[in-house]
Coordinates of C-alpha atoms in Angstrom, one line a residue:
M22 CA -19.8 9.8 -24.6
T23 CA -20.7 12.6 -23.5
K24 CA -22.4 13.6 -20.5
T25 CA -26.1 14.5 -22.4
F26 CA -25.0 10.9 -24.0
K27 CA -24.8 9.7 -20.6
K28 CA -27.5 11.0 -19.3
Y29 CA -30.4 10.0 -22.1
L30 CA -28.7 5.9 -22.2
R31 CA -29.2 6.2 -17.7
S32 CA -33.4 7.5 -18.3
I33 CA -34.0 4.1 -20.3
Y34 CA -32.0 1.8 -18.6
Q35 CA -33.6 3.2 -15.2
K36 CA -36.9 2.6 -16.2
F37 CA -36.6 -0.9 -17.4
S38 CA -35.3 -3.9 -14.6
I39 CA -34.1 -5.9 -16.8
L40 CA -31.2 -3.5 -19.3
R41 CA -29.9 -2.3 -15.6
K42 CA -28.5 -6.2 -15.9
I43 CA -27.7 -6.5 -19.2
K44 CA -25.8 -3.6 -18.6
R45 CA -24.4 -5.0 -15.0
F46 CA -22.8 -8.3 -16.7
V47 CA -21.4 -7.0 -19.7
W48 CA -18.7 -4.6 -16.4
R49 CA -18.6 -7.3 -14.9
I50 CA -16.9 -9.4 -17.8
K51 CA -15.3 -6.3 -19.4
N52 CA -13.6 -6.1 -16.1
S53 CA -12.9 -9.6 -15.3
L54 CA -11.4 -9.4 -19.0
S55 CA -9.2 -7.0 -19.0
F56 CA -7.8 -7.1 -15.8
R57 CA -4.2 -7.6 -15.8
N58 CA -4.3 -11.4 -13.8
H59 CA -5.6 -12.5 -16.1
L60 CA -3.6 -12.1 -18.6
P61 CA -1.5 -15.0 -20.2
T62 CA 1.8 -14.1 -18.3
S63 CA 0.4 -12.8 -15.7
S64 CA 0.2 -15.7 -12.3
S65 CA -2.6 -17.6 -11.8
Q66 CA -1.3 -18.0 -7.8
N67 CA -2.1 -14.1 -7.8
Q68 CA -5.2 -13.9 -5.9
F69 CA -3.6 -17.2 -3.7
A70 CA -0.4 -15.2 -2.8
I71 CA -2.0 -12.2 -1.5
N72 CA -5.7 -14.9 -0.1
E73 CA -2.4 -16.0 2.2
L74 CA -2.5 -12.5 3.8
T75 CA -5.2 -12.3 4.0
K76 CA -6.4 -15.4 6.2
R77 CA -3.0 -14.1 8.4
R78 CA -5.0 -11.4 9.4
F79 CA -7.9 -13.2 12.0
D80 CA -4.9 -15.1 14.3
Y81 CA -2.6 -11.7 13.8
M82 CA -6.1 -9.7 15.7
E83 CA -5.8 -12.7 18.6
R84 CA -2.1 -11.2 19.4
Y85 CA -2.9 -7.4 18.4
F86 CA -2.7 -5.8 22.1
D87 CA 0.5 -7.7 23.1
Q88 CA 2.9 -7.2 20.4
K89 CA 0.9 -3.7 20.6
N90 CA 2.5 -3.1 24.2
G91 CA 5.2 -4.4 23.4
T92 CA 6.3 -1.9 20.7
K93 CA 5.2 0.8 23.5
Q94 CA 8.2 -0.1 25.1
E95 CA 11.4 1.3 25.2
V96 CA 13.5 0.4 22.3
S97 CA 17.4 -1.8 24.2
F98 CA 20.2 -1.4 21.6
I99 CA 21.1 -4.5 20.9
D100 CA 24.2 -4.8 18.6
I101 CA 23.5 -4.9 14.9
D102 CA 25.3 -5.3 11.2
I103 CA 24.6 -2.5 8.5
S104 CA 26.1 -3.5 5.4
V105 CA 26.1 -0.9 2.6
V106 CA 27.7 -1.7 -1.3
T107 CA 29.4 1.4 -3.3
Y108 CA 30.3 1.4 -6.5
N109 CA 31.5 5.0 -7.6
S110 CA 28.8 6.6 -4.9
S111 CA 31.0 9.3 -3.6
R112 CA 28.5 11.6 -4.0
W113 CA 26.5 10.2 -0.9
I114 CA 28.6 8.7 1.1
K115 CA 28.6 12.5 3.6
Q116 CA 24.7 12.6 3.6
F117 CA 24.5 8.5 4.1
L118 CA 27.3 8.9 7.5
D119 CA 25.6 12.3 9.0
S120 CA 22.1 10.4 8.8
L121 CA 24.0 7.7 10.4
L122 CA 25.3 9.5 12.5
S123 CA 22.0 11.2 13.8
Q124 CA 20.8 8.3 14.7
N125 CA 18.9 7.8 18.1
Y126 CA 19.9 4.3 18.0
S127 CA 22.5 4.2 19.9
L128 CA 26.1 3.9 17.5
A129 CA 27.6 1.6 19.7
H130 CA 25.7 -1.1 18.8
I131 CA 25.9 -1.1 15.5
N132 CA 28.5 -2.4 12.9
L133 CA 29.2 -0.3 9.9
C134 CA 30.9 -2.5 6.5
F135 CA 30.4 -1.0 3.4
V136 CA 31.8 -3.1 0.4
D137 CA 33.3 -1.7 -2.5
H138 CA 33.0 -3.4 -6.1
G139 CA 36.0 -1.4 -8.3
S140 CA 34.8 2.5 -7.6
T141 CA 36.9 4.5 -9.6
D142 CA 35.6 7.5 -8.3
N143 CA 37.4 8.1 -5.2
T144 CA 34.5 6.7 -3.2
V145 CA 37.3 4.4 -1.6
E146 CA 39.5 7.9 -0.2
L147 CA 36.1 9.3 1.6
L148 CA 35.2 6.1 3.5
N149 CA 38.7 5.7 4.7
E150 CA 38.5 8.8 5.6
A151 CA 35.5 8.5 7.5
K152 CA 36.7 5.2 8.9
A153 CA 39.3 7.8 10.2
K154 CA 36.7 9.9 11.7
Y155 CA 34.1 7.8 13.0
Q156 CA 35.0 4.2 14.0
E157 CA 34.8 5.3 18.0
S158 CA 31.5 6.2 17.4
F159 CA 30.9 3.0 16.5
Q160 CA 31.2 -0.7 17.5
S161 CA 33.0 -1.6 14.5
F162 CA 34.0 0.2 10.7
Q163 CA 35.2 -2.3 8.0
L164 CA 35.6 -1.0 4.8
I165 CA 36.0 -4.2 2.4
M166 CA 37.3 -4.0 -1.6
Q167 CA 36.3 -6.7 -3.9
N168 CA 35.4 -7.1 -7.7
N169 CA 31.7 -6.1 -8.9
V170 CA 29.8 -9.5 -8.1
G171 CA 26.7 -7.8 -8.0
F172 CA 24.0 -5.9 -5.3
G173 CA 23.6 -9.8 -3.6
A174 CA 26.9 -11.0 -4.0
G175 CA 28.7 -7.8 -2.0
H176 CA 26.2 -7.8 1.0
D177 CA 26.6 -11.4 1.2
R178 CA 30.4 -10.8 2.3
A179 CA 29.1 -8.3 4.1
I180 CA 26.6 -9.8 6.7
R181 CA 28.6 -13.9 6.6
N182 CA 31.9 -11.2 7.3
S183 CA 29.9 -10.1 10.7
G184 CA 27.1 -11.8 13.7
S185 CA 25.3 -9.9 15.1
K186 CA 21.2 -11.1 15.2
Y187 CA 20.2 -8.5 12.9
C188 CA 21.5 -7.3 9.7
L189 CA 20.2 -3.7 7.8
V190 CA 21.1 -3.9 4.3
A191 CA 21.4 -0.7 3.5
N192 CA 21.8 1.8 -0.8
I193 CA 24.5 4.2 -0.2
D194 CA 21.3 6.7 -1.9
L195 CA 19.4 7.4 1.4
I196 CA 18.9 9.4 4.4
F197 CA 17.7 7.9 7.3
E198 CA 15.8 10.0 9.9
K199 CA 16.1 10.2 13.7
D200 CA 14.0 7.5 14.4
S201 CA 13.9 5.1 11.6
I202 CA 16.4 2.2 13.3
V203 CA 15.0 2.8 16.6
N204 CA 10.7 2.0 15.0
I205 CA 12.3 -0.9 12.5
V206 CA 14.3 -2.8 15.7
R207 CA 11.2 -2.0 18.5
V208 CA 9.4 -3.8 15.8
A209 CA 12.3 -6.7 15.4
S210 CA 12.2 -7.7 18.9
N211 CA 8.9 -8.0 19.5
D212 CA 8.6 -11.1 17.4
I213 CA 9.3 -13.3 20.5
K214 CA 8.9 -16.6 17.7
E215 CA 10.8 -15.8 15.3
E216 CA 8.3 -16.4 12.6
Y217 CA 9.9 -12.7 10.4
A218 CA 12.3 -13.0 8.5
S219 CA 12.8 -9.1 7.3
W220 CA 11.7 -5.8 8.1
E221 CA 11.4 -3.0 5.2
F222 CA 12.0 0.7 5.4
R223 CA 9.4 2.7 4.5
Q224 CA 10.6 4.7 1.3
I225 CA 10.0 8.7 0.6
P226 CA 9.4 10.9 -1.6
Y227 CA 8.8 7.5 -3.9
E228 CA 7.1 4.9 -1.7
H229 CA 7.4 1.1 -3.2
P230 CA 3.8 0.7 -4.6
K231 CA 3.5 -2.9 -3.9
Y232 CA 0.8 -4.6 -2.3
Y233 CA 1.1 -4.9 1.9
D234 CA -1.8 -5.4 4.0
P235 CA -3.7 -2.9 5.5
I236 CA -3.7 -5.0 9.4
T237 CA -0.9 -6.8 9.8
L238 CA 1.0 -5.3 7.5
E239 CA 3.1 -8.5 6.3
T240 CA 3.6 -8.6 2.3
N241 CA 4.7 -10.9 0.1
W242 CA 8.3 -9.2 -0.8
S243 CA 10.4 -6.9 0.2
S244 CA 12.6 -5.0 -1.3
H245 CA 16.3 -4.5 0.1
A246 CA 17.1 -1.1 -0.2
C247 CA 16.6 -0.4 3.2
V248 CA 15.1 -4.1 5.1
L249 CA 15.5 -5.6 8.3
I250 CA 17.2 -9.2 7.8
R251 CA 17.0 -11.7 10.8
R252 CA 20.6 -13.8 10.5
S253 CA 19.2 -17.0 11.6
A254 CA 16.6 -16.5 9.0
Y255 CA 19.6 -15.2 6.4
E256 CA 21.6 -18.1 6.9
K257 CA 18.9 -20.7 7.2
V258 CA 17.4 -20.5 3.5
G259 CA 21.0 -19.4 2.3
G260 CA 21.4 -15.7 1.2
Y261 CA 21.0 -13.6 -0.9
E262 CA 21.1 -15.7 -5.0
P263 CA 24.5 -15.5 -6.0
K264 CA 23.7 -15.8 -10.1
I265 CA 21.3 -12.9 -9.7
F266 CA 23.3 -10.1 -10.5
M267 CA 21.2 -6.4 -8.9
Y268 CA 17.3 -6.3 -9.2
A269 CA 15.7 -8.9 -8.2
E270 CA 17.7 -10.2 -5.8
D271 CA 15.2 -9.3 -3.5
V272 CA 12.8 -10.8 -4.7
E273 CA 13.6 -13.8 -4.7
L274 CA 15.2 -14.1 -1.3
S275 CA 11.8 -12.7 0.2
Y276 CA 10.3 -15.7 -2.0
R277 CA 13.0 -18.2 -0.5
F278 CA 12.5 -16.6 3.2
R279 CA 8.6 -17.5 2.2
A280 CA 9.1 -20.9 0.8
F281 CA 10.7 -21.5 4.4
G282 CA 8.0 -21.1 5.9
Y283 CA 9.0 -17.0 7.2
H284 CA 6.8 -14.4 7.1
L285 CA 7.9 -10.2 6.0
K286 CA 6.4 -7.0 6.9
Y287 CA 6.5 -3.8 6.1
C288 CA 7.7 -0.5 9.0
P289 CA 5.8 2.1 7.3
N290 CA 6.6 4.3 10.8
A291 CA 10.6 3.0 9.3
V292 CA 11.1 5.9 7.0
V293 CA 14.3 6.4 4.8
Y294 CA 14.7 8.9 2.3
H295 CA 15.7 6.9 -1.5
F296 CA 17.2 9.1 -4.0
T297 CA 17.0 6.1 -6.3
Y298 CA 15.1 8.6 -8.7
E299 CA 16.2 11.7 -10.7
E300 CA 12.6 12.1 -11.9
A301 CA 9.2 10.6 -11.5
N302 CA 8.8 7.7 -14.6
Q303 CA 12.8 7.6 -14.9
I304 CA 13.7 4.0 -17.0
K305 CA 17.4 3.4 -16.0
P306 CA 18.6 0.7 -18.3
L307 CA 20.4 -1.0 -16.1
Q308 CA 17.4 -2.1 -13.6
F309 CA 15.4 -2.3 -17.2
Q310 CA 18.1 -5.4 -17.8
G311 CA 18.4 -6.3 -14.3
S312 CA 14.7 -6.5 -13.6
I313 CA 13.0 -8.3 -16.9
L314 CA 16.2 -11.4 -16.6
G315 CA 14.9 -11.6 -12.5
N316 CA 11.8 -12.3 -13.6
A317 CA 13.0 -14.6 -16.0
Y318 CA 15.3 -16.4 -13.0
L319 CA 12.2 -15.9 -10.2
R320 CA 9.4 -17.4 -13.3
L321 CA 11.7 -20.7 -13.2
R322 CA 12.8 -21.1 -9.5
Y323 CA 8.6 -20.3 -8.7
G324 CA 6.8 -20.7 -11.0
N325 CA 4.1 -23.0 -12.3
T326 CA 4.3 -24.0 -15.7
I327 CA 2.2 -21.5 -17.0
D328 CA 4.4 -18.9 -15.2
K329 CA 7.3 -20.6 -16.9
L330 CA 6.0 -20.4 -20.1
A331 CA 4.9 -17.0 -19.9
I332 CA 8.8 -16.2 -20.1
I333 CA 8.1 -16.5 -24.4
P334 CA 5.5 -14.0 -25.5
L335 CA 6.8 -11.5 -22.6
Y336 CA 10.0 -11.4 -24.1
L337 CA 8.6 -11.8 -27.4
A338 CA 6.9 -8.7 -27.0
L339 CA 9.4 -5.9 -25.6
L340 CA 11.7 -8.0 -28.7
L341 CA 8.4 -6.4 -31.0
R342 CA 7.8 -3.0 -28.9
R343 CA 9.6 -0.4 -29.7
E344 CA 12.6 -0.1 -27.8
R345 CA 12.3 1.9 -24.9
F346 CA 15.6 3.3 -24.7
E347 CA 18.3 3.1 -27.4
G348 CA 20.7 -0.3 -27.1
S349 CA 17.0 -1.9 -24.9
R350 CA 16.6 -4.7 -27.7
K351 CA 20.6 -5.5 -27.5
M352 CA 19.9 -6.1 -23.6
I353 CA 17.0 -8.5 -24.8
F354 CA 19.0 -10.4 -26.6
K355 CA 21.6 -11.0 -24.4
N356 CA 18.8 -11.7 -21.4
I357 CA 18.1 -14.5 -23.3
L358 CA 21.2 -16.2 -23.6
K359 CA 21.5 -16.1 -19.6
I360 CA 18.5 -17.4 -19.5
I361 CA 18.8 -20.5 -21.5
Q362 CA 22.7 -20.9 -19.5
N363 CA 20.3 -20.9 -16.3
M364 CA 17.8 -22.3 -17.1
K365 CA 18.3 -25.8 -15.7
Y366 CA 20.0 -24.1 -12.4
F367 CA 16.7 -22.4 -11.6
S368 CA 14.5 -25.7 -12.2
K369 CA 15.8 -26.8 -9.2
S370 CA 13.1 -27.2 -7.0
I371 CA 13.8 -25.2 -3.0
L372 CA 10.3 -25.0 -2.1
K373 CA 10.4 -26.1 1.7
K374 CA 6.9 -25.6 2.5
E375 CA 3.5 -26.3 0.3
S376 CA 0.6 -23.1 0.4
F377 CA 3.6 -21.0 -1.1
Y378 CA 2.4 -18.8 -4.2
A379 CA 4.8 -16.7 -6.6
P380 CA 2.4 -13.9 -7.9
F381 CA 3.8 -13.1 -11.2
R382 CA 2.5 -10.1 -12.8
E383 CA 4.3 -9.4 -16.3
F384 CA 7.2 -8.3 -15.3
D385 CA 5.9 -6.8 -11.8
Y386 CA 5.2 -9.7 -8.6
E387 CA 2.0 -9.4 -7.4
Q388 CA -0.1 -6.7 -7.1
I389 CA 1.1 -3.1 -8.2
R390 CA -1.2 0.5 -5.9
D391 CA -1.3 3.2 -8.0
G392 CA 1.2 6.4 -7.2
A393 CA 4.6 4.7 -7.9
F394 CA 5.5 8.2 -9.2
Y395 CA 3.3 10.2 -6.6
E396 CA 5.7 12.5 -5.2
I397 CA 5.4 12.3 -1.1
Q398 CA 5.4 15.8 0.5
L399 CA 4.8 15.6 4.4
P400 CA 2.3 17.5 5.8
R401 CA 3.3 21.3 6.5
K402 CA 0.8 21.4 9.6
H403 CA -0.6 18.7 11.3
P404 CA -3.9 18.9 12.7
Q405 CA -5.7 17.0 14.0
V406 CA -7.9 14.7 11.9
S407 CA -11.9 12.5 13.1
V408 CA -12.3 9.3 11.4
I409 CA -15.7 8.6 11.9
L410 CA -16.6 5.4 11.6
R411 CA -20.0 3.8 11.4
T412 CA -20.8 0.3 12.5
Y413 CA -23.8 -1.3 13.8
Q414 CA -23.9 -4.8 16.3
G415 CA -22.3 -8.3 14.7
R416 CA -19.7 -6.6 13.4
E417 CA -16.7 -7.1 15.6
T418 CA -14.8 -8.5 14.0
L419 CA -14.7 -6.1 11.1
L420 CA -14.1 -2.9 13.4
K421 CA -11.3 -4.3 15.0
Q422 CA -9.6 -4.6 11.6
A423 CA -10.9 -0.9 11.0
L424 CA -9.4 0.2 14.0
I425 CA -6.4 -1.6 13.7
S426 CA -5.7 -0.3 10.1
I427 CA -6.3 3.8 11.7
S428 CA -3.6 2.8 14.1
N429 CA -1.2 1.8 11.5
Q430 CA -1.6 5.5 10.3
T431 CA 1.7 7.3 9.8
Y432 CA -0.1 9.9 10.5
K433 CA -0.7 10.5 14.4
N434 CA -3.2 13.6 15.2
I435 CA -6.3 11.5 14.8
E436 CA -8.8 11.5 17.3
V437 CA -11.5 7.5 17.0
I438 CA -15.2 8.8 16.3
V439 CA -17.0 5.8 16.9
V440 CA -20.5 5.5 16.6
E441 CA -22.9 1.9 16.9
D442 CA -26.2 2.3 14.8
G443 CA -28.8 0.2 17.1
G444 CA -27.4 -0.8 21.0
N445 CA -24.3 0.0 22.5
E446 CA -22.9 -4.6 21.6
L447 CA -19.4 -3.5 20.4
R448 CA -18.5 -0.3 22.5
P449 CA -15.8 -3.6 24.5
V450 CA -14.2 -3.0 20.7
A451 CA -14.3 0.4 21.0
E452 CA -12.9 0.4 24.6
A453 CA -9.8 -1.7 24.6
F454 CA -8.1 0.9 21.7
H455 CA -7.5 3.7 24.3
D456 CA -4.8 2.5 24.9
I457 CA -3.5 3.2 21.4
L458 CA -6.2 5.3 19.9
N459 CA -8.4 8.8 21.6
V460 CA -11.3 6.9 20.5
H461 CA -14.7 8.0 21.6
Y462 CA -17.4 5.7 21.4
F463 CA -21.8 6.6 21.3
S464 CA -24.3 4.2 21.2
L465 CA -27.5 5.3 18.9
P466 CA -30.9 3.6 19.0
K467 CA -31.4 2.3 15.2
I468 CA -31.4 5.3 13.1
G469 CA -29.6 4.9 9.5
R470 CA -26.7 5.3 8.0
S471 CA -27.1 8.9 7.7
A472 CA -28.4 9.5 11.6
T473 CA -25.1 7.7 12.2
G474 CA -22.7 9.5 10.5
N475 CA -24.2 12.7 10.7
H476 CA -23.9 12.2 14.9
G477 CA -20.1 11.5 14.1
L478 CA -19.7 14.3 12.7
E479 CA -21.7 16.7 15.5
N480 CA -18.9 15.2 18.1
A481 CA -15.9 15.5 15.7
S482 CA -13.4 18.1 17.5
G483 CA -10.7 17.5 14.1
E484 CA -10.5 20.4 11.7
Y485 CA -10.4 17.5 9.2
C486 CA -12.5 15.0 9.3
V487 CA -12.3 11.5 7.2
F488 CA -14.8 8.2 7.6
L489 CA -13.8 4.5 7.7
D490 CA -16.9 2.3 7.6
D491 CA -16.4 -0.8 9.2
D492 CA -15.8 -3.4 6.3
D493 CA -13.2 -0.3 4.8
L494 CA -10.1 -0.7 5.9
F495 CA -6.7 2.6 5.3
F496 CA -3.1 1.7 4.3
A497 CA -0.7 2.9 6.5
D498 CA -0.2 6.3 4.5
H499 CA -3.9 7.3 3.9
I500 CA -4.4 9.9 6.1
E501 CA -0.1 11.5 6.1
I502 CA -1.1 11.7 2.1
L503 CA -4.7 13.6 1.9
V504 CA -3.6 16.1 5.1
A505 CA -0.1 17.3 3.3
A506 CA -1.7 17.6 -0.4
L507 CA -5.2 19.4 1.7
S508 CA -2.9 21.1 4.0
N509 CA -0.7 22.7 1.4
N510 CA -3.6 23.8 -0.7
E511 CA -4.9 26.7 1.4
S512 CA -7.3 27.1 -1.3
A513 CA -9.2 23.6 -1.2
V514 CA -12.0 22.1 1.1
A515 CA -11.0 18.5 0.6
S516 CA -8.4 16.0 -0.7
Y517 CA -8.9 13.0 -2.5
S518 CA -6.7 9.5 -3.1
L519 CA -7.2 6.1 -5.5
A520 CA -9.5 2.8 -3.9
Y521 CA -9.0 -0.9 -4.2
E522 CA -12.8 -2.1 -4.9
I523 CA -12.9 -5.3 -3.1
P524 CA -15.5 -8.6 -3.6
T525 CA -16.2 -9.6 -0.8
E526 CA -17.6 -13.2 0.9
Y527 CA -18.8 -13.7 4.5
T528 CA -18.7 -17.4 6.2
D529 CA -21.0 -17.0 8.6
D530 CA -23.6 -13.8 10.0
R531 CA -21.0 -12.1 12.4
K532 CA -18.4 -12.0 9.7
T533 CA -15.9 -12.8 11.9
H534 CA -14.5 -14.9 8.7
Y535 CA -14.3 -14.0 4.7
Y536 CA -12.8 -14.2 1.7
E537 CA -11.7 -11.2 -0.7
G538 CA -11.6 -11.8 -4.7
I539 CA -9.9 -9.3 -7.7
M540 CA -9.0 -6.3 -6.4
R541 CA -9.5 -3.8 -8.6
T542 CA -9.8 0.4 -8.7
L543 CA -12.5 1.5 -11.0
D544 CA -11.8 3.3 -14.2
V545 CA -14.6 6.0 -13.3
F546 CA -12.3 7.3 -10.0
Y547 CA -9.4 7.7 -12.3
Q548 CA -10.9 11.5 -12.6
E549 CA -9.2 14.6 -12.0
Y550 CA -11.6 17.7 -10.4
D551 CA -14.4 18.6 -12.1
Y552 CA -18.2 19.3 -11.0
D553 CA -20.0 18.8 -14.1
V554 CA -18.6 15.0 -13.7
L555 CA -19.5 14.9 -10.3
Q556 CA -23.2 15.9 -10.9
D557 CA -23.6 12.8 -13.3
H558 CA -21.8 9.9 -11.1
N559 CA -20.2 9.4 -7.9
F560 CA -16.1 9.2 -8.2
F561 CA -15.7 9.8 -4.6
P562 CA -15.6 6.4 -2.5
I563 CA -16.5 7.5 0.8
Q564 CA -13.4 6.7 2.7
T565 CA -11.2 8.2 0.0
V566 CA -12.0 11.9 1.1
L567 CA -10.9 14.0 4.1
F568 CA -12.7 17.1 4.0
K569 CA -12.5 20.9 6.6
R570 CA -15.4 20.2 9.2
K571 CA -16.0 23.5 8.7
L572 CA -18.0 22.3 5.6
Y573 CA -20.2 20.4 7.8
L574 CA -20.5 23.3 10.0
E575 CA -21.3 25.8 7.0
R576 CA -23.4 23.0 4.4
G577 CA -25.1 20.2 7.0
G578 CA -24.1 16.6 7.1
F579 CA -26.3 13.4 5.1
D580 CA -29.9 13.5 4.5
R581 CA -31.4 11.4 6.3
S582 CA -33.6 10.6 4.8
L583 CA -31.5 8.3 2.0
T584 CA -30.4 4.7 2.5
Y585 CA -28.2 4.5 -0.6
L586 CA -26.4 7.5 -2.5
E587 CA -26.2 9.5 0.6
D588 CA -22.9 10.2 0.6
W589 CA -23.1 11.6 -3.2
N590 CA -25.6 13.4 -2.1
L591 CA -23.3 14.9 1.1
W592 CA -20.2 15.2 -1.6
L593 CA -22.5 17.0 -4.5
R594 CA -23.2 19.9 -1.7
Y595 CA -19.9 19.8 0.2
A596 CA -18.3 20.0 -3.4
Y597 CA -20.4 22.8 -4.7
S598 CA -17.9 26.2 -5.9
R599 CA -15.2 24.4 -3.8
E600 CA -12.3 22.5 -4.9
F601 CA -10.9 19.4 -4.4
I602 CA -7.7 18.0 -5.3
Y603 CA -7.2 14.6 -7.0
V604 CA -4.7 12.0 -5.4
P605 CA -3.7 10.1 -7.8
K606 CA -2.5 7.1 -4.8
T607 CA -4.0 4.1 -3.9
T608 CA -4.1 4.5 -0.2
S609 CA -7.8 2.9 0.9
L610 CA -10.0 -0.3 -0.2
Y611 CA -13.3 -1.0 0.4
R612 CA -15.7 -4.4 -0.1
I613 CA -18.6 -5.1 -2.4
P614 CA -20.3 -8.0 -2.3
G615 CA -18.7 -11.0 -3.3
N616 CA -21.5 -13.0 -4.0
S617 CA -23.4 -11.9 -8.6
K618 CA -26.4 -12.6 -7.3
V619 CA -26.0 -9.9 -3.8
A620 CA -24.0 -7.5 -5.8
D621 CA -26.9 -6.7 -8.9
E622 CA -29.6 -6.5 -6.3
R623 CA -27.0 -4.3 -4.2
H624 CA -26.4 -2.1 -7.8
A625 CA -29.7 -1.9 -8.7
L626 CA -31.4 -0.4 -5.4
L627 CA -27.5 2.6 -6.2
H628 CA -29.7 3.3 -9.2
Q629 CA -33.5 3.7 -8.0
A630 CA -31.7 6.4 -4.9
Y631 CA -30.2 7.5 -7.9
Y632 CA -32.5 10.7 -8.9
D633 CA -34.0 11.1 -5.9
A634 CA -30.6 12.0 -4.2
K635 CA -29.3 14.2 -6.2
E636 CA -32.5 16.4 -6.8
K637 CA -32.1 16.2 -3.2
A638 CA -29.1 17.9 -3.1
M639 CA -29.9 20.3 -6.2
N640 CA -32.6 21.5 -3.3
A641 CA -30.1 21.7 -0.7
I642 CA -28.0 23.7 -3.5
Y643 CA -30.8 26.2 -4.6
K644 CA -31.6 26.8 -1.2
M645 CA -28.1 27.1 0.7
N646 CA -28.3 29.9 -3.0
F647 CA -31.3 31.7 -1.8
H648 CA -29.8 32.0 1.3
D649 CA -27.4 34.2 0.4

């Protein structure tokens, strides 16, 4: 649809409210039908599983400061067991061991165990050489050789051959950052109540795209490329499933942990470089075969009736499609035979917890954030970033949650400018974070969103700025990703990423609790920077843009006369004749009204503000050019 035709249509439905309502209704139906959670091959439990994570936020908030105080303490070195399975892995051994030897964790408290699965290269020779050279550095250094019985079974052999409180399961094709083990053991040691079964490391350059809660950092399943596991939990649930040879064994064990009442945590500050893919979107035959087989096994064990029946159309679709690589159809037929052979075994229920939900999305598990193959490049520079957080009275819970999501950031050179519009009720909330964040609080009379945002910009001291309204949240890598994109491109003045939109219904006026609907990323947001498109409509949710503060000094702040679309007006002025960098990765989320009537009323107000916001931006640009 051309820009001219869009403009013509807009001029028509802007004049008639009934047309706007019809357009809104059609849009809602379209999104509902197109979203993958509503496909027959996706689980009805998806939203329940995510809602279970959301519910955990409110209890987590009550204990947040106690937990944070614990993470500030020096880690006390405790014995941990590291398990590594090898198979023709000679090219990875040196860099793996070098990174382990460089850890800031005491090697005298590490029991290292390699389990080799019949390597035919010189893997065993290199490991024996390493054992002779380094065994005095570690508490123990073992090498076990056995037939290839699968990834999970290999680690199970190592775990049951040791006895420390924690077991670190790691792939051989990775490198630890110096503080990664220290950081993850510190978090695990703070779990006094033993609620958690595992703590997952962050993988770069390709971060695992599955969803995690941006406040609690809890997730419904963990990747076991690198994960710390509580031994008592592992033994209680029975360990890795021996009938899953490779791929999906980590999801299965994660589901079993949750089925027994444990929780799982993602630790973004414990970083490993994982070299699982040689290039973006790489298809690995064994991963393809193992993943789709494991998905069927998990559906049989943890899914409801619809989840189990969905195996049939999923496999039919694979057979009818063009082969993804030579021999893939043959692999599919082999999987079908294995599913039939093991159907009875995996159909036996092992659930120990009533409110357990196993999410399935076709051959994925749960929600997938965009950016699976966005290559993470760490910032070359670390300029200060000012996060401008607008809030007002009666929103204590939301403000606290927003601040927690900032405290979870992997990028640390941050100041937070909290500006309360219409009072100082929330001062104690902001001040409670002083020991955790560099927070500056400002109380203003009731002056509106635009003026409040301007006050934040005026008092910011960072080279870069980003907005976060109190009802929105950052994922842990949000600022790091945007800073890297912007600082690595000197010609740009801003960077922006993708975001989830989440319909939210609040249970009370003070918004102390809420229910979240199905999250989605709108099609309009998948947009490379194009100023002509920006002139037609906004494709930057406000919290997705990181920009140089000098734009504020040169082009001013929000237009104080605007109550709606003040952010679009700002971006039109800031982006004029400048370059913005698009980051195709989901790094934040924002809320919209969950009640359809309220959402429609809000949408109507945005439509009414459209021409006014655009005209004022164009007038400001004209004056700016005239002044220049």
